[in-house]
Coordinates of C-alpha atoms and ligand atoms in Angstrom, one line a residue:
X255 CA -21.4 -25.2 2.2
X256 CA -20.6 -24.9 -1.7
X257 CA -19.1 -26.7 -3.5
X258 CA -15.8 -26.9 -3.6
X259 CA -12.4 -28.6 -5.6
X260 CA -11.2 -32.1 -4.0
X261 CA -7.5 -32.3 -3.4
X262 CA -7.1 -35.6 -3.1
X263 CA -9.6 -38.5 -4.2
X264 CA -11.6 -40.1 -1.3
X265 CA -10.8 -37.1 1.2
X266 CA -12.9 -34.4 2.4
X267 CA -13.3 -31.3 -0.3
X268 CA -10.7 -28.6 0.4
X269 CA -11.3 -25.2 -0.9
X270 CA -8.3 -23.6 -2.9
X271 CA -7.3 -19.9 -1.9
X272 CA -4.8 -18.2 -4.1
X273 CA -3.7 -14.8 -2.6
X274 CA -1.7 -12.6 -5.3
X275 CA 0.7 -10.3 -3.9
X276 CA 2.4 -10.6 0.1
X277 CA 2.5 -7.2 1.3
X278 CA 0.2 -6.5 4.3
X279 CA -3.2 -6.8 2.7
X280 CA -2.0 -10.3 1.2
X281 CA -0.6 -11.6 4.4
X282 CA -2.9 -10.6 6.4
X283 CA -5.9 -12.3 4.1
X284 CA -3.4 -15.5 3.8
X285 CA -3.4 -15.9 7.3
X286 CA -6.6 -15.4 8.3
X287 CA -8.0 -17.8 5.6
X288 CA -6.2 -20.2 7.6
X289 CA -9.3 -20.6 10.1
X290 CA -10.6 -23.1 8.2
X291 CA -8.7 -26.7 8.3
X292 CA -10.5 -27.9 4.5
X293 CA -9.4 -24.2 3.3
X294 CA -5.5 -24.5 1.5
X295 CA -4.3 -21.2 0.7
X296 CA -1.4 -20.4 -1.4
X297 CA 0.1 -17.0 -1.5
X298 CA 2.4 -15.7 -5.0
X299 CA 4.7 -13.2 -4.2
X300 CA 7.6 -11.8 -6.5
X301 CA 10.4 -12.2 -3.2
X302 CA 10.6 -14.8 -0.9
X303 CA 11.0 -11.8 1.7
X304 CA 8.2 -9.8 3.7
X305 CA 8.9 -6.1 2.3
X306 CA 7.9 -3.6 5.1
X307 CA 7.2 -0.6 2.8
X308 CA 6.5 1.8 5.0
X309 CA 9.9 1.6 6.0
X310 CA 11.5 2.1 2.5
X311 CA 12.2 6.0 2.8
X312 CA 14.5 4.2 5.8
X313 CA 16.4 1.6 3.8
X314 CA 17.2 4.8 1.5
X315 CA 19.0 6.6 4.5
X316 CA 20.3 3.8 5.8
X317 CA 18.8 3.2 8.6
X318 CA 16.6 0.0 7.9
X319 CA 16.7 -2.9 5.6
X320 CA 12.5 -2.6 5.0
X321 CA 12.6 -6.7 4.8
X322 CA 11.3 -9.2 6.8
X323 CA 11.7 -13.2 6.9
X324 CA 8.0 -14.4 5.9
X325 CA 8.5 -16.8 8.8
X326 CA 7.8 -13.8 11.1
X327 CA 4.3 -12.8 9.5
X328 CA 2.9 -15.3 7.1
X329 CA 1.5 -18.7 8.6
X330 CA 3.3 -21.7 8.4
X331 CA -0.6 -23.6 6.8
X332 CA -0.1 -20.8 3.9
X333 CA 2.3 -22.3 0.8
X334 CA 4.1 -19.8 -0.1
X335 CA 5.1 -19.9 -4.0
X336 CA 7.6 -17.2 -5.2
X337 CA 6.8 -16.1 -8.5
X338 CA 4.8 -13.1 -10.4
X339 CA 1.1 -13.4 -11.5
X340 CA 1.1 -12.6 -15.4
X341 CA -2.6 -13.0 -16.0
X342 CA -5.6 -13.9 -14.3
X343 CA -7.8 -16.4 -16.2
X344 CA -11.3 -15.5 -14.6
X345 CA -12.9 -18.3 -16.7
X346 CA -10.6 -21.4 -16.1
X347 CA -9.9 -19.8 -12.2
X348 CA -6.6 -20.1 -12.8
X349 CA -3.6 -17.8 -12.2
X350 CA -0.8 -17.9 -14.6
X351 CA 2.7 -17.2 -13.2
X352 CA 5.2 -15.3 -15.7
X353 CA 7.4 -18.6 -15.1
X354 CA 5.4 -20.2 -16.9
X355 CA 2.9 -22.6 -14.4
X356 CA -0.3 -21.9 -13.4
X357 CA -2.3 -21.9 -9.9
X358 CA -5.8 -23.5 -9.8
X359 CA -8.1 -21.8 -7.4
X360 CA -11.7 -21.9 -6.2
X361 CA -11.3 -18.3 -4.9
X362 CA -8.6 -15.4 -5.8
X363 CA -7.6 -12.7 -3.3
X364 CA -6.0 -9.8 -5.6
X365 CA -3.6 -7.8 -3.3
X366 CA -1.0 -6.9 -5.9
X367 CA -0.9 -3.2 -4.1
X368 CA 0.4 -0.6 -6.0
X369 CA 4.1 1.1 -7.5
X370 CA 4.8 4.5 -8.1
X371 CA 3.4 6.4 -10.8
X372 CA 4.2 7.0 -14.4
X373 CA 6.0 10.4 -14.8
X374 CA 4.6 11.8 -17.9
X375 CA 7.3 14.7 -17.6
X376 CA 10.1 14.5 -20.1
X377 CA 12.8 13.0 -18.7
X378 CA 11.9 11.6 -15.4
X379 CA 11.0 8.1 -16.9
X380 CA 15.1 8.1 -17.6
X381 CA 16.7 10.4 -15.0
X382 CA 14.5 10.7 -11.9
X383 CA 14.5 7.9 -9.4
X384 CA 10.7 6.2 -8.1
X385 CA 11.4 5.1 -4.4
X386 CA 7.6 2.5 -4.3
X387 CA 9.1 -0.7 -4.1
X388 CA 11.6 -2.3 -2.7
X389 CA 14.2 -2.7 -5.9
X390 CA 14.2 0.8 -6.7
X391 CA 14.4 2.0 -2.6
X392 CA 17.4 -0.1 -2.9
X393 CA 18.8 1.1 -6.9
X394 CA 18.3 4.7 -5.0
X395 CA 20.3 4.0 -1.8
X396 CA 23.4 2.9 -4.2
X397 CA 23.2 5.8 -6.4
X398 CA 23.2 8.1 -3.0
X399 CA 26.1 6.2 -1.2
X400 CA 28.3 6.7 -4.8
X401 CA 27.2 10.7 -4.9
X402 CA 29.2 13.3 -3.1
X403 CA 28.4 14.5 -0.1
X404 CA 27.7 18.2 -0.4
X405 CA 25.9 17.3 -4.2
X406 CA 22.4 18.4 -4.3
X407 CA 19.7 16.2 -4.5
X408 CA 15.9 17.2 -5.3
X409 CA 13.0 15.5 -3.9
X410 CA 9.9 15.9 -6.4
X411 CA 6.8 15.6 -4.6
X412 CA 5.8 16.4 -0.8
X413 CA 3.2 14.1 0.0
X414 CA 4.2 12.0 2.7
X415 CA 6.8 9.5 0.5
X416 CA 8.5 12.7 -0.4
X417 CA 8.5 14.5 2.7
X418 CA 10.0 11.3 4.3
X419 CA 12.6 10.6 1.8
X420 CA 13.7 14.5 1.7
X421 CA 14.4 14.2 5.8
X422 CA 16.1 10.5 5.6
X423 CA 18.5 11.9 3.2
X424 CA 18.9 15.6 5.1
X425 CA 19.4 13.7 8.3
X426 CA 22.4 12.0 6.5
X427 CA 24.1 15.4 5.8
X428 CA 22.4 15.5 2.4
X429 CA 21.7 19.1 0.4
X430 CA 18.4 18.3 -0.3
X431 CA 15.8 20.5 -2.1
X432 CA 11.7 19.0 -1.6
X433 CA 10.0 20.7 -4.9
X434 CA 5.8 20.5 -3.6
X435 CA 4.8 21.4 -7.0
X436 CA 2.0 23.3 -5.1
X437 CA 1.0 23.3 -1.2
X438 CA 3.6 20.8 1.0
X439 CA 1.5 17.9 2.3
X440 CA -1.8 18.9 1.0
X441 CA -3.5 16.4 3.1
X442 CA -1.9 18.1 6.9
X443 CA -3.8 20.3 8.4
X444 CA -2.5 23.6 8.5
X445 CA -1.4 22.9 11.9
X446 CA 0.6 19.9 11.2
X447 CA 1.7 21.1 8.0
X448 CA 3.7 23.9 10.2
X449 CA 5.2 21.4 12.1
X450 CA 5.9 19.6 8.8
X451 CA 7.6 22.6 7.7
X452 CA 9.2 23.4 10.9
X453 CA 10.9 19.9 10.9
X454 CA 11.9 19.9 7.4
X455 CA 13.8 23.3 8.5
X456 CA 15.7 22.1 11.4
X457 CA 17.0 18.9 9.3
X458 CA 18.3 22.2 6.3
X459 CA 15.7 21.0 3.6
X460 CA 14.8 23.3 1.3
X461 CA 11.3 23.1 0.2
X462 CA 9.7 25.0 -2.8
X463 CA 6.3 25.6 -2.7
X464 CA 3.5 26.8 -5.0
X465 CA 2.9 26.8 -8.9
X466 CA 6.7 27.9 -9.9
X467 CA 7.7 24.9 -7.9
X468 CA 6.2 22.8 -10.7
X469 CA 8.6 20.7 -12.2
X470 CA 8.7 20.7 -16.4
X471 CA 11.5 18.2 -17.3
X472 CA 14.2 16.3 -15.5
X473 CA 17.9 16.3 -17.1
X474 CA 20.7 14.0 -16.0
X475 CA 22.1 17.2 -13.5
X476 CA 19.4 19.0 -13.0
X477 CA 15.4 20.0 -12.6
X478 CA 13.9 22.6 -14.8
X479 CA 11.1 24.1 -13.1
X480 CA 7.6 25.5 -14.8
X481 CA 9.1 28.8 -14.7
X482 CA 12.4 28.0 -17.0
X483 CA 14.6 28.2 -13.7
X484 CA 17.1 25.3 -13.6
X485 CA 18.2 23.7 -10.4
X486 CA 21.5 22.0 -10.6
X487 CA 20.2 18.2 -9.1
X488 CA 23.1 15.4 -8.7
X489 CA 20.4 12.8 -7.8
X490 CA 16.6 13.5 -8.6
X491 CA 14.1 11.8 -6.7
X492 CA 10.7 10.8 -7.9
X493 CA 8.1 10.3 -5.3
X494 CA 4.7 12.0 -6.5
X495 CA 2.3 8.9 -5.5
X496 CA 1.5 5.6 -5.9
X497 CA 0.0 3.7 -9.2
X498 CA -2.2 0.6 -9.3
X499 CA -1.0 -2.6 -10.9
X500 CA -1.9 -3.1 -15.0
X501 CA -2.8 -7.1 -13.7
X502 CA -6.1 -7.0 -13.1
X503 CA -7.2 -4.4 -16.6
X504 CA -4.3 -7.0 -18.6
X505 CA -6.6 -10.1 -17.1
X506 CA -9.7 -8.2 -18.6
X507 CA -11.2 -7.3 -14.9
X508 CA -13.2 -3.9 -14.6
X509 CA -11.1 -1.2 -12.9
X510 CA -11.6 2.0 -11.7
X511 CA -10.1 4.8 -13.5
X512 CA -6.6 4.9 -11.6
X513 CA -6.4 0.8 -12.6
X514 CA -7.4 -0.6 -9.0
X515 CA -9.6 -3.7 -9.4
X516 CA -13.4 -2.4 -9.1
X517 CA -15.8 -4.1 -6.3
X518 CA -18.6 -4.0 -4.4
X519 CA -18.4 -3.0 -0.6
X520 CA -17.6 -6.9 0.3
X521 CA -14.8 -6.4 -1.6
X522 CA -15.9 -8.5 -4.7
X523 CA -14.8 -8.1 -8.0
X524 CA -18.6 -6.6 -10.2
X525 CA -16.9 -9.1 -12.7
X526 CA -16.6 -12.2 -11.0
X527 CA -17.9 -13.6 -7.2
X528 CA -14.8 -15.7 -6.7
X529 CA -12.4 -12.5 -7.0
X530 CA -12.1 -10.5 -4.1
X531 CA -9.5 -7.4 -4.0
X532 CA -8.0 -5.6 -1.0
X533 CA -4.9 -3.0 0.3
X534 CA -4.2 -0.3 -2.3
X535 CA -5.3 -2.9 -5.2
X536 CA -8.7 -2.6 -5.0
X537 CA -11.6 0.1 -5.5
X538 CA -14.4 -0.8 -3.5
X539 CA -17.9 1.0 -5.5
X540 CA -15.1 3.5 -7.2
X541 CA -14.1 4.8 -4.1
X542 CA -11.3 3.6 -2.4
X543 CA -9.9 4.3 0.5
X544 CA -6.1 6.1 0.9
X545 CA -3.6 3.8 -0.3
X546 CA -2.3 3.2 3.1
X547 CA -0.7 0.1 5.6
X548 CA -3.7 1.5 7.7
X549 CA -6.1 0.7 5.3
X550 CA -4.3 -2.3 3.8
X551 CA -4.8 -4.3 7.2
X552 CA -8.5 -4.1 7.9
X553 CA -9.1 -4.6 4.1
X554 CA -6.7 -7.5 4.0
X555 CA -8.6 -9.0 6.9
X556 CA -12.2 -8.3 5.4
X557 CA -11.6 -9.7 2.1
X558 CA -10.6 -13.2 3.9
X559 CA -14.0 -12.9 5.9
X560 CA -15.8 -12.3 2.6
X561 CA -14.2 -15.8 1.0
X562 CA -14.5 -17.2 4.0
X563 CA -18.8 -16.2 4.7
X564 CA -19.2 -17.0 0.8
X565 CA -17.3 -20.7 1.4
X566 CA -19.5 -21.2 4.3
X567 CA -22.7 -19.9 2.1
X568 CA -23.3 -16.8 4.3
X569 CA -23.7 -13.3 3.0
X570 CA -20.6 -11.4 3.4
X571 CA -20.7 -8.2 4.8
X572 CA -19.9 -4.7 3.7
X573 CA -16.6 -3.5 4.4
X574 CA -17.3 -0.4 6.9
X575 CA -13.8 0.3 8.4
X576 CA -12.1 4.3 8.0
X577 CA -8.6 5.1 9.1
X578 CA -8.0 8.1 10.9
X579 CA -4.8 9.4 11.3
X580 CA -1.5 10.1 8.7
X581 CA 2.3 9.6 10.7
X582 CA 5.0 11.4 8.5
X583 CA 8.2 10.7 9.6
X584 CA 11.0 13.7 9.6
X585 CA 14.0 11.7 10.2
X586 CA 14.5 9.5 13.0
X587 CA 13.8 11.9 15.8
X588 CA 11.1 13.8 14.5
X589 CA 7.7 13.3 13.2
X590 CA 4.0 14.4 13.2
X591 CA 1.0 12.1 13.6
X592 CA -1.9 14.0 12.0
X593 CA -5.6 13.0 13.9
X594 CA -7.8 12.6 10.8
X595 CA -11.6 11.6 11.2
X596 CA -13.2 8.4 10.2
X597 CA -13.4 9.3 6.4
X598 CA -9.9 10.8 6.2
X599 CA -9.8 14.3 6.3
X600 CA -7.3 15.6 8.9
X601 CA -8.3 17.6 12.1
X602 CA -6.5 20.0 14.3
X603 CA -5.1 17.7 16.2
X604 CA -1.7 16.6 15.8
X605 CA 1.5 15.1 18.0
X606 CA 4.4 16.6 16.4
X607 CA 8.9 16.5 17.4
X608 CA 10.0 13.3 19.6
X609 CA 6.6 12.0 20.3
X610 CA 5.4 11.8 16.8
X611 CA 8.3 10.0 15.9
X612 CA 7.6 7.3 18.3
X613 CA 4.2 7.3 17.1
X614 CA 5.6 6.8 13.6
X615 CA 7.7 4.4 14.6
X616 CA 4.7 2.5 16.1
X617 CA 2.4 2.5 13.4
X618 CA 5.7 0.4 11.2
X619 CA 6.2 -1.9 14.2
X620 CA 2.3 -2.4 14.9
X621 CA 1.6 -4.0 11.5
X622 CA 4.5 -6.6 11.8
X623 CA 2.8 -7.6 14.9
X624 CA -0.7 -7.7 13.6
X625 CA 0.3 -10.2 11.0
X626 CA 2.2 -12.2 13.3
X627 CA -0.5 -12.7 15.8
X628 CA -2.6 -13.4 13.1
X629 CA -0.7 -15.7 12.0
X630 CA -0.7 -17.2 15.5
X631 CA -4.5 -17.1 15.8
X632 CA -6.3 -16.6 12.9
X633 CA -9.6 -14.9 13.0
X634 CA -7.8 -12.4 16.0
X635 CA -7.5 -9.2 14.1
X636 CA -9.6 -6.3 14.5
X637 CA -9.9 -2.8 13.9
X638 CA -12.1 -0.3 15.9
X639 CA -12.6 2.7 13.8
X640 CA -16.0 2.2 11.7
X641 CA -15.9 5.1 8.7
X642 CA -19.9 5.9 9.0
X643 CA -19.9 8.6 6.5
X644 CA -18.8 6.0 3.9
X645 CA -21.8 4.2 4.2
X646 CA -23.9 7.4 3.8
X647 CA -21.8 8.8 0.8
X648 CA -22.1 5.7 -0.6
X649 CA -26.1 5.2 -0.4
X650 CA -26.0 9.5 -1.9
X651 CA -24.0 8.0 -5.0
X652 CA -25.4 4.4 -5.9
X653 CA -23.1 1.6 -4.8
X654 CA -21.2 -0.6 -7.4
X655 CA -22.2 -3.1 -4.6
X656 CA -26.3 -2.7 -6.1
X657 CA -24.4 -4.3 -9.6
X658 CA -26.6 -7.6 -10.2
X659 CA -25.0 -11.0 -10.1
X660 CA -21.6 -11.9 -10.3
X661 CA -20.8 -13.9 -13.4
X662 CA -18.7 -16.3 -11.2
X663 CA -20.0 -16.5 -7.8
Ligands
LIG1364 C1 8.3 4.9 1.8 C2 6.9 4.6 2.1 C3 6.4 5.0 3.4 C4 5.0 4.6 3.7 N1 4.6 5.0 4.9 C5 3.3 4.7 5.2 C6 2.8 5.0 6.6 O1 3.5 5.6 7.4 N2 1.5 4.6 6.8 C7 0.7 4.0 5.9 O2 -0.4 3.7 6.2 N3 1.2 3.7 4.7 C8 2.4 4.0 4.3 N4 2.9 3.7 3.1 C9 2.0 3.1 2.1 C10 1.9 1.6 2.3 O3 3.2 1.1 2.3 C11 1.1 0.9 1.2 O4 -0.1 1.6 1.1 C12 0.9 -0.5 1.6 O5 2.1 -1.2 1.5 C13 -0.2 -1.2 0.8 O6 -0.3 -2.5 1.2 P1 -0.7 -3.7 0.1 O7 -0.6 -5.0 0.8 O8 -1.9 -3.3 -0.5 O9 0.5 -3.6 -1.0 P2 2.0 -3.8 -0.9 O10 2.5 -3.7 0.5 O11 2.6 -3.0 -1.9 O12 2.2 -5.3 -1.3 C14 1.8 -5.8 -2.6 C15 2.6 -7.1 -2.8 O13 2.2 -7.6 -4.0 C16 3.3 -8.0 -4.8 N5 2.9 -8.1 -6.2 C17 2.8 -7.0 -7.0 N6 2.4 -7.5 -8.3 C18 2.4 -8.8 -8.2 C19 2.2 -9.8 -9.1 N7 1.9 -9.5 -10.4 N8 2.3 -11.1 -8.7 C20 2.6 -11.4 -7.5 N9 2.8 -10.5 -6.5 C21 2.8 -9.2 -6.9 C22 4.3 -6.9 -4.5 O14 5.6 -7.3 -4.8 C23 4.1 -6.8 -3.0 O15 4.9 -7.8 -2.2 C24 4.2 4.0 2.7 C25 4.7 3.7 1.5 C26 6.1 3.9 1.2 C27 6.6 3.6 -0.2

């Protein structure tokens, strides 16, 4: 074993964890570095409150608060300190917290996950409303309930979030207009895109498709589009994709080029051994996987394994895991879960209406569980689907992973 930082004079060496960030990469990490008795982890998180994000697009509708007590997911072993990391000090391993303290640690999991994206178009920084985290789900749900009923509201963006949002708020009786700003859900297959579409007609959305569905600059009533045409817009949503956190680029951290932290296939910072980065915050060799609760899980899990095989002086192992499937709620009685294959890319094969929404509604239950049971029993997770093509795309392009020592480790 390696050394390690001694809590308490005369006992036996403990190892100090810090996990930044308790979303489902984080938890799951914090509780499965609990397998080890001489291991004290401490997870920083801005809430004391498990958000379930997945379920955001929800607590805009109405139909679901998106939190959780930590009780019911994170360990009762993990210390949970509720505050935001400001800077990570690499050098002095030490995490300062923007109230002022700092967290020693012998290793750092950074799971910060990500928050919607800058708009760069004019206006939408000041009239358009994100919907990534919890604060603004919630500043979005207010500014609905105080809107008239019949008053439109646009949707910008038809990825999943979008698509989502636009059928919560149609389902509520809501004029809503879903502006794609080219193909709607451009990762469906064109099968499950026409159930997409289908779905979005039965709840009265109206979706815009194509280049002239471009949007060029967001007013306080309305939406111009890229072809000068105006849409009168009471409430304008924002909800073109997720952003990485500036944390790890502020702490001086190489990051890819969308700001995730950039590692090797273990998971491990190129910077620094005793960093290791999982869910939507990290970039393992530059190519990370979707920024999913589906990938966030298995990564959160693998990048405990890889502090706890470098704690116990074993090689950690490459992180080989895929997901394969997208779930796209339409509402609360719709939905389509798109069959993908092991590196991402959607197939035929797709469970659309009633049954897809049950689907959906299992894949946000299912991850609540997961991090309760391991919780329970740490060291129980698993996940089955092994993305082999990663591994092979990987070897074509020259893994970040082949990087020579880590300054820290
Ligand atoms: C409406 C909506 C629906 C979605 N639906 C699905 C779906 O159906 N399926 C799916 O796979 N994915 C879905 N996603 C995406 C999914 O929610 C994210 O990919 C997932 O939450 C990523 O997990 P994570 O643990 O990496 O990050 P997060 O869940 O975002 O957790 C990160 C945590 O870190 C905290 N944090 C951030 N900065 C700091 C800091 N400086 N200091 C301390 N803590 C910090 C955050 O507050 C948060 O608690 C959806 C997302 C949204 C918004």
């Amino acid at each position: 074993m390696e050394s390690t930082a001694s809590a308490a004079s005369g006992s036996t060496p403990r190892t100090r964890v810090a996990v930044i960030g308790g979303g489902y990469a984080g938890t799951m990490a914090a509780n499965r570095l609990t397998q080890r008795p001489d291991v004290d982890v401490t997870l920083v998180n801005p809430r004391n409150e498990f958000v379930e994000r997945v379920r955001l697009h929800q607590l805009v509708g109405g139909t679901h608060d998106a939190v959780r007590d930590f009780a019911a997911v994170l360990s009762p072993r993990v210390r949970l300190v509720v505050d935001t990391a400001a800077r990570i000090d690499a050098q002095q391993r030490a995490v300062e917290l923007a109230s002022g303290s700092t967290i020693a640690y012998d290793y750092l999991v950074y799971a910060v996950g990500s928050a919607a994206a800058s708009p760069l178009i004019p206006g939408a920084a000041e009239f358009a409303h994100p919907v990534s985290i919890l604060e603004q789900a919630q500043r979005l749900r207010a500014i609905v309930a105080t809107t008239p009923p019949r008053a439109p509201i646009t949707v910008v963006g038809a990825g999943p979030l979008g698509i989502e949002v636009a059928s919560e708020l149609a389902e509520q009786g809501r004029a809503v207009t879903l502006l794609c700003g080219g193909t709607l859900g451009p990762y469906l297959h064109p099968r499950g895109r026409r159930s997409v579409a289908a779905g979005l007609a039965r709840l009265g959305v109206t979706v815009l498709e194509g280049p002239a569905s471009r949007v060029a600059e967001v007013t306080r009533d309305a939406v111009r589009l890229a072809d000068g045409h105006d849409l009168a817009s009471a409430v304008s949503v924002w909800a073109t994709g997720f952003a990485a956190s500036a944390l790890a680029l502020r702490s001086g951290l190489s990051v890819d080029s969308a700001g995730r932290l950039l590692t090797d296939e273990t998971l491990t910072s190129i910077d620094d051994g005793r960093i290791v980065a999982t869910g939507d915050a990290a970039s393992p060799s530059g190519m990370p996987l979707r920024m999913s609760c589906q990938a966030a899980l298995p990564l959160g899990s693998h990048a405990a394994d890889t502090v706890l095989q470098r704690i116990a002086g074993q090689t950690p192992q490459d992180f080989t895991r895929g997901i394969a499937a997208m779930c796209v709620s339409l509402g609360r009685r719709d939905g389509v879960f798109q069959f993908a294959r092991s590196d991402d890319t959607a197939i035929w094969l797709h469970v659309s209406g009633r049954a897809g929404a049950l689907l959906k509604e299992a894949a946000c239950t299912s991850p609540i569980d997961q991090l309760a049971k391991e919780a329970r029993r740490p060291g129980s997770h698993a996940w089955i689907v092994r993305d082999r093509r990663r591994t092979a795309r990987i070897a074509s392009r020259g893994s970040v992973g082949l990087v020579p020592a880590h300054k820290g480790g």
